[in-house]
Coordinates of C-alpha atoms in Angstrom, one line a residue:
M283 CA -12.5 -63.5 -17.5
T284 CA -15.7 -65.0 -16.3
V285 CA -19.1 -63.4 -16.6
H286 CA -19.1 -62.8 -12.9
D287 CA -15.8 -60.9 -13.2
F288 CA -17.1 -58.9 -16.1
L289 CA -20.2 -57.9 -14.2
Y290 CA -18.1 -57.0 -11.1
F291 CA -15.7 -54.7 -12.9
D292 CA -18.6 -53.2 -14.9
K293 CA -20.4 -52.4 -11.7
Q294 CA -17.3 -50.5 -10.4
N295 CA -18.1 -47.7 -12.8
E296 CA -21.2 -47.0 -10.9
K297 CA -19.5 -46.9 -7.5
K298 CA -19.1 -43.5 -5.8
M299 CA -15.8 -42.2 -4.5
F300 CA -17.2 -41.7 -1.0
R301 CA -19.0 -44.5 0.8
S302 CA -20.6 -42.2 3.3
N303 CA -22.7 -39.3 1.9
K304 CA -22.5 -37.6 5.3
K305 CA -18.7 -37.5 5.3
R306 CA -18.6 -36.4 1.7
N307 CA -21.1 -33.5 2.4
I308 CA -19.1 -32.4 5.4
I309 CA -15.9 -32.4 3.4
F310 CA -17.6 -30.4 0.6
V311 CA -19.0 -27.8 3.0
L312 CA -15.7 -27.4 4.9
S313 CA -13.8 -27.1 1.6
V314 CA -16.2 -24.3 0.5
I315 CA -15.9 -22.5 3.8
L316 CA -12.1 -22.9 3.7
G317 CA -12.0 -21.5 0.2
I318 CA -14.1 -18.4 1.1
A319 CA -12.0 -17.8 4.2
S320 CA -8.8 -18.0 2.2
L321 CA -10.0 -15.4 -0.4
L322 CA -11.3 -13.1 2.4
L323 CA -7.9 -13.4 4.1
W324 CA -6.1 -12.6 0.9
H325 CA -8.3 -9.7 0.2
S326 CA -7.8 -8.2 3.7
R327 CA -4.0 -8.3 3.5
C328 CA -3.2 -7.9 -0.2
N329 CA -3.7 -4.2 -0.5
V330 CA -1.5 -1.1 -0.6
D331 CA -2.2 -0.1 3.0
T332 CA -1.1 -3.4 4.6
F333 CA 1.2 -4.9 1.9
G334 CA 4.3 -3.5 3.5
Q335 CA 3.6 -4.9 7.0
Q336 CA 5.9 -7.6 8.2
E337 CA 3.2 -10.2 9.0
T338 CA 1.5 -9.8 5.5
L339 CA 3.7 -12.5 3.9
T340 CA 2.7 -15.0 6.5
Y341 CA -1.0 -14.3 6.0
L342 CA -0.7 -14.6 2.2
I343 CA 1.1 -18.0 2.4
T344 CA -1.5 -19.2 4.8
A345 CA -4.3 -18.0 2.4
V346 CA -2.7 -19.8 -0.6
A347 CA -2.3 -23.1 1.4
M348 CA -6.0 -22.9 2.5
L349 CA -7.1 -22.2 -1.0
I350 CA -5.1 -25.2 -2.4
I351 CA -6.7 -27.6 0.1
S352 CA -10.1 -26.1 -0.6
I353 CA -9.7 -26.6 -4.4
Y354 CA -8.8 -30.3 -4.0
G355 CA -11.6 -30.9 -1.6
I356 CA -14.2 -29.3 -3.8
S357 CA -12.9 -31.1 -6.9
A358 CA -13.2 -34.5 -5.3
T359 CA -16.5 -34.1 -3.5
F360 CA -18.4 -32.1 -6.2
A361 CA -17.9 -34.9 -8.8
D362 CA -19.2 -37.5 -6.3
I363 CA -22.2 -35.3 -5.5
M364 CA -23.1 -35.0 -9.2
L365 CA -22.7 -38.8 -9.6
A366 CA -25.0 -39.5 -6.7
I367 CA -27.7 -37.3 -8.1
L368 CA -27.5 -39.0 -11.5
L369 CA -27.5 -42.5 -10.1
K370 CA -30.4 -41.8 -7.7
S371 CA -32.8 -41.1 -10.6
K372 CA -33.6 -44.3 -12.6
K373 CA -35.5 -42.2 -15.2
V374 CA -32.4 -40.3 -15.9
K375 CA -30.0 -43.3 -15.4
Y376 CA -31.7 -45.6 -18.0
K377 CA -32.9 -43.0 -20.5
K378 CA -31.2 -43.2 -23.9
D379 CA -27.4 -43.5 -23.5
N380 CA -27.2 -41.8 -20.1
L381 CA -26.1 -45.0 -18.3
F382 CA -23.0 -45.1 -20.5
V383 CA -22.3 -41.4 -19.8
I384 CA -22.8 -41.9 -16.1
R385 CA -20.4 -44.9 -16.0
T386 CA -17.8 -43.0 -18.0
F387 CA -18.2 -39.9 -15.8
A388 CA -17.9 -42.1 -12.6
S389 CA -14.7 -43.7 -14.0
K390 CA -13.1 -40.4 -15.0
A391 CA -14.2 -38.6 -11.8
R392 CA -12.2 -41.1 -9.7
T393 CA -9.1 -40.8 -11.8
M394 CA -9.3 -37.2 -12.9
S395 CA -10.4 -35.4 -9.8
F396 CA -6.8 -34.8 -8.7
T397 CA -5.9 -33.5 -12.2
F398 CA -8.9 -31.2 -12.3
G399 CA -8.0 -29.9 -8.9
T400 CA -4.5 -29.2 -10.0
L401 CA -5.7 -27.3 -13.1
S402 CA -8.2 -25.3 -11.0
M403 CA -5.4 -24.5 -8.6
L404 CA -3.1 -23.3 -11.4
I405 CA -5.8 -21.1 -12.8
L406 CA -6.6 -19.5 -9.4
L407 CA -3.0 -19.1 -8.6
S408 CA -2.6 -17.2 -11.9
L409 CA -5.4 -14.9 -10.9
L410 CA -3.8 -14.4 -7.5
C411 CA -0.5 -13.6 -9.2
L412 CA -2.2 -11.0 -11.3
N413 CA -3.7 -9.5 -8.1
F414 CA -0.3 -9.5 -6.5
S415 CA 1.3 -7.9 -9.5
S416 CA -1.4 -5.1 -9.4
I417 CA -0.7 -4.5 -5.7
N418 CA 3.0 -4.5 -6.3
K419 CA 2.5 -1.8 -9.0
G420 CA 0.4 0.2 -6.6
V421 CA 3.1 -0.1 -3.9
Y422 CA 5.7 1.0 -6.5
R423 CA 3.8 4.1 -7.3
S424 CA 2.8 5.0 -3.7
S425 CA 6.4 4.5 -2.6
I426 CA 7.6 7.1 -5.2
E427 CA 4.8 9.5 -4.3
E428 CA 5.6 9.2 -0.6
N429 CA 9.3 9.7 -1.0
A430 CA 9.6 12.1 -3.9
P431 CA 6.3 13.5 -5.3
Y432 CA 8.2 16.6 -6.6
D433 CA 11.1 16.8 -9.0
V434 CA 13.4 18.5 -6.5
D435 CA 12.9 19.0 -2.8
V436 CA 15.4 20.9 -0.6
V437 CA 15.1 21.5 3.1
D438 CA 17.0 23.8 5.5
F439 CA 16.3 23.7 9.2
E440 CA 19.0 25.8 10.7
Q441 CA 18.6 29.5 11.2
P442 CA 19.5 31.8 9.6
F443 CA 18.0 30.0 6.6
E444 CA 20.1 29.9 3.5
D445 CA 19.1 31.5 0.1
F446 CA 17.7 28.9 -2.2
N447 CA 18.7 30.8 -5.4
E448 CA 21.9 28.7 -5.9
Y449 CA 19.8 25.5 -6.0
I450 CA 17.5 27.0 -8.6
Q451 CA 20.5 28.1 -10.7
V452 CA 22.1 24.7 -10.7
V453 CA 18.8 23.0 -11.7
D454 CA 18.2 25.7 -14.4
E455 CA 21.4 24.8 -16.1
D456 CA 20.1 21.4 -17.4
Y457 CA 16.3 21.6 -16.9
T458 CA 13.4 23.9 -17.8
I459 CA 11.9 25.1 -14.5
K460 CA 8.1 25.4 -14.7
E461 CA 7.5 26.5 -11.1
T462 CA 9.2 26.9 -7.7
I463 CA 7.5 27.0 -4.3
E464 CA 9.1 28.0 -1.0
Y465 CA 7.2 27.2 2.2
P466 CA 8.0 27.3 5.9
I467 CA 7.1 24.8 8.6
Y468 CA 6.2 26.6 11.9
K469 CA 6.5 25.5 15.5
E470 CA 3.5 25.2 17.7
P471 CA 5.0 25.0 21.3
Q472 CA 2.0 23.3 23.0
H473 CA 2.6 20.1 21.1
Q474 CA -1.0 19.0 21.5
I475 CA -0.7 16.5 18.6
Q476 CA 2.9 15.5 18.9
D477 CA 2.1 13.9 22.3
Y478 CA 0.5 11.0 20.4
Y479 CA 3.4 10.5 18.0
N480 CA 7.0 11.0 19.1
P481 CA 7.0 13.3 22.2
E482 CA 10.4 12.1 23.2
F483 CA 12.0 13.6 20.1
Y484 CA 10.0 16.7 19.4
E485 CA 8.7 19.4 21.7
H486 CA 6.3 21.1 19.3
D487 CA 3.8 20.4 16.5
P488 CA 4.8 21.1 12.9
V489 CA 2.4 23.6 11.3
M490 CA 1.8 24.7 7.7
K491 CA -0.5 27.5 6.6
L492 CA -3.3 26.6 4.3
S493 CA -2.2 28.7 1.3
D494 CA 1.1 27.0 1.1
Y495 CA -0.5 23.6 1.4
N496 CA -2.9 24.3 -1.4
K497 CA 0.0 25.5 -3.7
L498 CA 1.6 22.1 -3.2
L499 CA -1.7 20.3 -3.9
K500 CA -2.2 22.2 -7.2
L501 CA 1.3 21.2 -8.3
R502 CA 0.4 17.6 -7.9
N503 CA -3.0 18.1 -9.6
M504 CA -4.9 17.3 -6.4
D505 CA -8.0 18.9 -5.0
T506 CA -7.3 21.9 -2.8
M507 CA -8.5 22.1 0.8
E508 CA -10.9 24.6 2.4
L509 CA -10.9 25.4 6.1
K510 CA -13.2 27.6 8.1
D511 CA -11.8 30.1 10.6
D512 CA -12.3 27.6 13.5
E513 CA -11.1 24.4 11.7
Y514 CA -7.8 22.6 11.3
C515 CA -6.6 19.5 9.5
I516 CA -3.9 16.9 10.1
V517 CA -1.9 15.5 7.2
T518 CA -0.2 12.3 8.2
R519 CA 1.1 9.0 6.9
N520 CA -1.7 6.4 6.3
Q521 CA 0.0 3.8 8.5
L522 CA 0.0 6.2 11.5
V523 CA -3.6 7.4 11.4
H524 CA -4.4 4.8 14.2
K525 CA -2.3 6.9 16.6
I526 CA -4.9 9.7 16.6
E527 CA -8.0 8.3 15.0
G528 CA -11.0 8.5 17.3
N529 CA -9.0 10.5 19.9
E530 CA -11.5 12.9 21.5
A531 CA -8.7 14.9 23.0
I532 CA -7.7 16.4 19.7
Q533 CA -11.2 17.1 18.3
T534 CA -10.7 20.6 19.7
I535 CA -7.3 22.2 20.3
Q536 CA -6.1 25.6 21.5
F537 CA -4.3 27.6 18.8
A538 CA -3.3 31.3 19.1
G539 CA -5.9 31.7 21.9
K540 CA -8.8 30.3 19.9
D541 CA -10.5 26.9 19.7
L542 CA -9.9 25.0 16.5
H543 CA -12.0 22.0 15.6
L544 CA -10.6 19.0 13.7
K545 CA -12.0 18.8 10.2
G546 CA -10.4 15.5 9.4
F547 CA -7.3 13.6 8.4
E548 CA -5.5 13.7 5.0
T549 CA -3.1 10.9 4.0
Q550 CA -3.0 11.0 0.2
S551 CA -0.9 14.2 0.1
F552 CA 1.6 13.3 2.8
W553 CA 5.2 12.6 1.8
S554 CA 8.2 11.7 4.0
T555 CA 10.1 15.0 3.6
M556 CA 7.1 17.2 4.0
T557 CA 8.6 18.0 7.4
T558 CA 11.6 16.8 9.4
M559 CA 9.6 17.1 12.6
G560 CA 7.8 13.9 13.1
R561 CA 5.3 12.2 10.8
F562 CA 2.5 14.7 10.5
V563 CA 1.7 18.3 9.7
V564 CA -1.1 20.5 11.1
I565 CA -2.8 22.6 8.5
V566 CA -4.3 25.9 9.8
P567 CA -5.7 29.1 8.2
D568 CA -3.0 31.6 7.4
E569 CA -3.7 34.1 10.1
Y570 CA -2.9 31.6 12.9
V571 CA 0.9 31.3 12.0
Q572 CA 1.7 35.0 12.3
N573 CA 3.3 34.8 15.8
L574 CA 4.8 31.3 15.4
E575 CA 8.6 30.6 15.0
I576 CA 9.8 29.1 11.7
S577 CA 11.5 25.8 12.3
E578 CA 12.5 24.8 8.7
Q579 CA 12.3 26.1 5.2
H580 CA 11.6 24.1 2.1
L581 CA 12.1 24.6 -1.6
I582 CA 10.1 22.7 -4.2
I583 CA 11.1 22.8 -7.9
D584 CA 8.9 21.5 -10.7
T585 CA 10.7 20.8 -14.0
K586 CA 9.4 20.3 -17.5
E587 CA 11.8 17.3 -18.1
E588 CA 12.0 14.2 -16.0
T589 CA 14.8 14.4 -13.5
T590 CA 17.7 11.9 -13.3
P591 CA 20.1 10.8 -10.5
Q592 CA 22.8 12.9 -12.2
L593 CA 21.0 16.0 -11.1
E594 CA 21.2 15.0 -7.4
K595 CA 24.9 14.2 -7.8
K596 CA 25.5 17.6 -9.4
I597 CA 23.7 19.5 -6.6
E598 CA 25.7 17.6 -4.0
K599 CA 29.0 18.3 -5.7
K600 CA 28.4 22.0 -6.6
L601 CA 26.5 23.0 -3.5
A602 CA 28.3 21.0 -0.8
H603 CA 29.1 24.3 0.9
L604 CA 25.4 24.8 1.5
L605 CA 24.7 21.3 2.5
G606 CA 27.5 21.1 5.1
N607 CA 28.1 22.5 8.5
I608 CA 31.1 22.5 10.9
T609 CA 30.8 20.4 14.0
E610 CA 32.1 21.4 17.5
D611 CA 35.2 19.3 16.7
G612 CA 35.9 21.3 13.6
E613 CA 34.9 18.6 11.2
E614 CA 32.7 19.3 8.1
N615 CA 29.4 17.4 8.1
V616 CA 27.7 17.3 4.7
E617 CA 23.9 16.6 4.9
Y618 CA 23.1 15.1 1.6
Y619 CA 19.7 13.9 2.8
R620 CA 18.5 17.5 2.7
V621 CA 18.2 17.2 -1.1
K622 CA 15.6 14.8 -2.7
V623 CA 15.4 14.3 -6.5
R624 CA 12.6 12.3 -7.9
G625 CA 14.7 10.7 -10.6
T626 CA 17.0 9.1 -8.0
V627 CA 14.0 7.7 -6.1
I628 CA 12.5 6.2 -9.3
E629 CA 15.8 4.6 -10.3
E630 CA 16.1 3.1 -6.8
Q631 CA 12.6 1.7 -7.0
N632 CA 13.3 0.3 -10.5
A633 CA 16.4 -1.5 -9.2
M634 CA 14.5 -2.9 -6.2
T635 CA 11.7 -4.1 -8.5
A636 CA 14.2 -5.8 -10.8
M637 CA 15.8 -7.6 -7.9
M638 CA 12.5 -8.8 -6.6
A639 CA 11.4 -10.0 -10.1
S640 CA 14.7 -11.9 -10.5
I641 CA 14.3 -13.6 -7.1
E642 CA 10.7 -14.6 -7.9

């Protein structure tokens, strides 16, 4: 190797990775913006409220792809920016052994930028996976609370309503019953709220009186609700609030010949079998339900022990005569969906979580 060759290769250690500072700066700025946008997109979609929506997976994949591109762009350009700053200052460059450090840094920056980008990507992906795991845990809990917040939930919606004592006796054989609550759902014939949900299926609004609603809240250790004489509240599923939110037409409704003003919406206490009539319940002071017809009757049982799927099977087997009816053709139709046991829902969620974990 000649002296010329030696000086040439030695000089390469001071060469920057990008010939054009302008292009490098543009790539750096775009990479930073892309990274911030990807994190904001991930944050906006990866939460309990939107996690179950069909398009969420597409948004999350897009966010991860944007983040990966951003990491590699920042890793490559940031090293070159640092090198340019150091090489620009002769005082820093030729002071002590800084020249050796700068040349070593320049050499490693060109060869290790991809590796550092990969390591950074893996670290961030690990953090995103932890975030995903936390959201998945929240979805798991919220799904159980939405489908079976109480140990046993039984509904009857055909008059004359049956006596729930047999259900209580069957549960009492294997479990210690702490409390039972029976509550009716009433029909409000003007269907002022139902028009914005499913008017083609139901011709009235489901209504619950405030005292019954507060009993159910206490059983779940939730704060009770207070309503003035001229107020009402709507309990609905969180994903369906948009159907009525901001609707001026329901700010005041006619109820039992009196104007009732909307106090607000409640979503945390809603569960899927709260009523079989639509996806919401109107909560009103007790005196306003006196002249309304009862559409369905519910039984809630709170047990000391955790329930299991075997309890639901036992109820279905022993009380099939209560869960069934005779059709016009003379055939027996057993309505097993009228009984909901928390232990069964938990086992179903555990099985689903196990399957998802094995796929991942």
